[in-house]
C-alpha positions as YAML, in Angstrom:
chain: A
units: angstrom
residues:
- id: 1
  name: UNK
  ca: [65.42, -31.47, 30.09]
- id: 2
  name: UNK
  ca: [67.85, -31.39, 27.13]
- id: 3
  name: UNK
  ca: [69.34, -34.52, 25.85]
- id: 4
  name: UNK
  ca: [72.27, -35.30, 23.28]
- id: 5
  name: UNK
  ca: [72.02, -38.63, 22.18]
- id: 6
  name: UNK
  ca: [75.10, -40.42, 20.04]
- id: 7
  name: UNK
  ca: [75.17, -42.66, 17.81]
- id: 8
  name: UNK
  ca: [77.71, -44.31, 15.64]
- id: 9
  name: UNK
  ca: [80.87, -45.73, 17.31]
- id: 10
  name: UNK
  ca: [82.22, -48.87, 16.81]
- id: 11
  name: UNK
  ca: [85.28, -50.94, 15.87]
- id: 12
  name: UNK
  ca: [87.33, -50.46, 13.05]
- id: 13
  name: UNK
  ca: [90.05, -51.19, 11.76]
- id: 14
  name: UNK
  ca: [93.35, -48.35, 11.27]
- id: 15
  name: UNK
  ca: [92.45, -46.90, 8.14]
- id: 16
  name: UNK
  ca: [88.77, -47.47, 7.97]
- id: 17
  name: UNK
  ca: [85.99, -44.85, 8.62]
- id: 18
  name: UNK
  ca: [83.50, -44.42, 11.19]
- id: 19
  name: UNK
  ca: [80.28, -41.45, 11.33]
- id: 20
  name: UNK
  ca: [79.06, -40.40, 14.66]
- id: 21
  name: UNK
  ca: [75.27, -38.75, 14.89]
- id: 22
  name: UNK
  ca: [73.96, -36.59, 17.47]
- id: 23
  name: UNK
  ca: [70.71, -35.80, 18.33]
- id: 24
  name: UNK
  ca: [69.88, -32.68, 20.86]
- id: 25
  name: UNK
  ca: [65.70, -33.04, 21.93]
- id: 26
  name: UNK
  ca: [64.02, -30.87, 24.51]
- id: 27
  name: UNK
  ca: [65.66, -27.30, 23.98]
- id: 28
  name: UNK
  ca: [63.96, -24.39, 24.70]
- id: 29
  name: UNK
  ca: [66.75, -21.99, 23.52]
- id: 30
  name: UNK
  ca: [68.75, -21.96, 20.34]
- id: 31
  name: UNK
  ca: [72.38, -24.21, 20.19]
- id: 32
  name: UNK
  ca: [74.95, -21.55, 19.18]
- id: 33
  name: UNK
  ca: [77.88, -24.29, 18.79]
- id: 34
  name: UNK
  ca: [77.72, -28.07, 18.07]
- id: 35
  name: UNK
  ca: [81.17, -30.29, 18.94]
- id: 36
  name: UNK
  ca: [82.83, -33.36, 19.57]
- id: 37
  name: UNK
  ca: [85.18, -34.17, 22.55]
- id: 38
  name: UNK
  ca: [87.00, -37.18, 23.10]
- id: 39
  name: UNK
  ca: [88.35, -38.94, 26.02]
- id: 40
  name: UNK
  ca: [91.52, -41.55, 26.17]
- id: 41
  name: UNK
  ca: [91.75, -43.86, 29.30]
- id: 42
  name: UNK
  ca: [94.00, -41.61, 31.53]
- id: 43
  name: UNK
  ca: [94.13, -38.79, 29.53]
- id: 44
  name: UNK
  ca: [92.02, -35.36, 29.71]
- id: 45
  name: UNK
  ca: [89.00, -34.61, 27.27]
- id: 46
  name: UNK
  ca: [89.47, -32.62, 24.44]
- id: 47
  name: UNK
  ca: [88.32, -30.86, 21.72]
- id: 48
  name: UNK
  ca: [87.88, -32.67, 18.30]
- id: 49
  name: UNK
  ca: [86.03, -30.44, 16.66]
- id: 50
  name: UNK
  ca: [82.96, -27.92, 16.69]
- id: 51
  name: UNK
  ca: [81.05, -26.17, 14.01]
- id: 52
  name: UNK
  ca: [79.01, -22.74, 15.23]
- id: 53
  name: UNK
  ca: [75.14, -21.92, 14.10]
- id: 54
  name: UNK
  ca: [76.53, -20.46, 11.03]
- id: 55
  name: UNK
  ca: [78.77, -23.47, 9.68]
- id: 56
  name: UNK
  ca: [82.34, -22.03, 10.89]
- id: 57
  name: UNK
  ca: [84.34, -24.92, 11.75]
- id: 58
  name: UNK
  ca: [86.92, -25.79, 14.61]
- id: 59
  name: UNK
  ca: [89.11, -29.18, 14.33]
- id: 60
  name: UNK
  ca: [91.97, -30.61, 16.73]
- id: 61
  name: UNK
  ca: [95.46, -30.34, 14.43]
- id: 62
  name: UNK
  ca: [95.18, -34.18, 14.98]
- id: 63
  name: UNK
  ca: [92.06, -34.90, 13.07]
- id: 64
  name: UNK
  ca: [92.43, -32.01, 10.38]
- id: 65
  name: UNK
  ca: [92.27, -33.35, 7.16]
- id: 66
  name: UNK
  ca: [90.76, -36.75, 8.29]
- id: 67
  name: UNK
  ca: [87.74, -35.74, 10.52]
- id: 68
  name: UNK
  ca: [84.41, -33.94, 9.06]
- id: 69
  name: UNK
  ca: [82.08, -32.35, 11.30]
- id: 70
  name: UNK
  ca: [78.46, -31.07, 10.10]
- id: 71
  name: UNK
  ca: [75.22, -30.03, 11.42]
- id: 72
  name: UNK
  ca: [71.52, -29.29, 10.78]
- id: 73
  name: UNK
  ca: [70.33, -26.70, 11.99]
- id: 74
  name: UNK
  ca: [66.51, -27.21, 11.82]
- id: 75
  name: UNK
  ca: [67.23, -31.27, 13.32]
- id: 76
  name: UNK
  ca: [69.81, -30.03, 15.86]
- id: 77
  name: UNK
  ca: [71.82, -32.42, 14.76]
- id: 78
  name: UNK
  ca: [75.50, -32.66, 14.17]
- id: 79
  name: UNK
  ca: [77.65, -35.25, 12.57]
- id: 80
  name: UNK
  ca: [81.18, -36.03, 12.40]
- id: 81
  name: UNK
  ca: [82.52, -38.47, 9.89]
- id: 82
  name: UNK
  ca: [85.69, -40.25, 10.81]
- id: 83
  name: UNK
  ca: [88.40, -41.08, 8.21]
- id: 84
  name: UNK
  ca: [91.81, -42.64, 7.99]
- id: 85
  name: UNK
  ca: [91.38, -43.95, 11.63]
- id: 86
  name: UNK
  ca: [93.87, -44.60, 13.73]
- id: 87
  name: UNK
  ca: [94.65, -46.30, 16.74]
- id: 88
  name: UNK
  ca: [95.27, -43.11, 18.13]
- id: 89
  name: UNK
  ca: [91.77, -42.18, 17.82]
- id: 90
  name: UNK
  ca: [90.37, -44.61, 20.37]
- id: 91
  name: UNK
  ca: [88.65, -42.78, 22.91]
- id: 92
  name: UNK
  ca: [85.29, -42.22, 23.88]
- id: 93
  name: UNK
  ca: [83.39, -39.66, 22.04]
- id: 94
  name: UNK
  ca: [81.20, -37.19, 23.27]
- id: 95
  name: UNK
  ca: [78.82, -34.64, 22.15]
- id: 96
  name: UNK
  ca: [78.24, -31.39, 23.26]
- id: 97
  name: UNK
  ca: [76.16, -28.34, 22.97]
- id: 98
  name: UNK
  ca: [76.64, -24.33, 23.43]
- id: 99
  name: UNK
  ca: [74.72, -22.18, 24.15]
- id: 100
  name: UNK
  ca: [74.04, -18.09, 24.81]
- id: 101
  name: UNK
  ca: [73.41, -17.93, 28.50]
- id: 102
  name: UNK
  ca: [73.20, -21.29, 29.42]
- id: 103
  name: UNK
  ca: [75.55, -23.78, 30.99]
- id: 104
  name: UNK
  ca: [76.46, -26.65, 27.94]
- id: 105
  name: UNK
  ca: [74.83, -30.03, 27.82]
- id: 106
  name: UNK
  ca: [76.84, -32.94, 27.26]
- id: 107
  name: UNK
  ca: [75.93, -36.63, 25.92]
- id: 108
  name: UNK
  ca: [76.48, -39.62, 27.26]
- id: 109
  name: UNK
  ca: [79.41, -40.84, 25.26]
- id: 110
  name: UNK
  ca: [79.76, -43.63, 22.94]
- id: 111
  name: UNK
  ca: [83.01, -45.83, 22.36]
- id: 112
  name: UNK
  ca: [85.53, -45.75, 19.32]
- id: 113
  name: UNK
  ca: [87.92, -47.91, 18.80]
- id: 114
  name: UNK
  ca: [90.82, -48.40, 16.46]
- id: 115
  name: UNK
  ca: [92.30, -51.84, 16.39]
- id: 116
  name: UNK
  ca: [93.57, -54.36, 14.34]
...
């Protein structure tokens, strides 16, 4: 039984900065791509960004420049650190995992939100 547990959300204030964690345990198969969704109250999840096995990086136009996702490889673990927040950024988070062959596993979501 895979699990991807988050870590990391939070309030902050517009501006401020914010670092989710991810932990995948109980894989028997390798993770080809690490990522973070989102999901706004009444609005569909989507991609915020995802990094492959061999560092290539994805990011949403909204969070390029601001956003920084990262992984371990050995820890399957990925990170994304949060910058220059803003409101528009509240949403729950979520954390997924790809793999070769194998449906993806999602976590269970943790809360971010951007508020003064």
């Amino acid at each position: 039984q895979v699990q991807l547990v988050e870590s990391g959300g939070g309030l902050v204030q517009p501006g401020g900065s914010l670092r989710l964690s991810c932990a995948a345990s109980g894989t028997s198969i390798r993770i080809y791509n690490m990522g973070w969704y989102r999901q706004a109250p009444g609005k569909q999840r989507e991609l915020v960004a995802d990094i492959t096995r061999g560092g290539i990086t994805n990011y949403a136009d909204s969070v390029k420049g601001r956003f920084t996702i990262s992984r371990d490889n050995a820890k399957d673990t990925v990170a994304l650190q949060m910058n220059s927040l803003k409101p528009e950024d509240t949403a729950v988070y979520y954390c997924n995992a790809k793999y070769i062959g194998k449906s993806s596993d999602w976590g269970q979501g943790t809360q971010v939100t951007v508020s003064s």
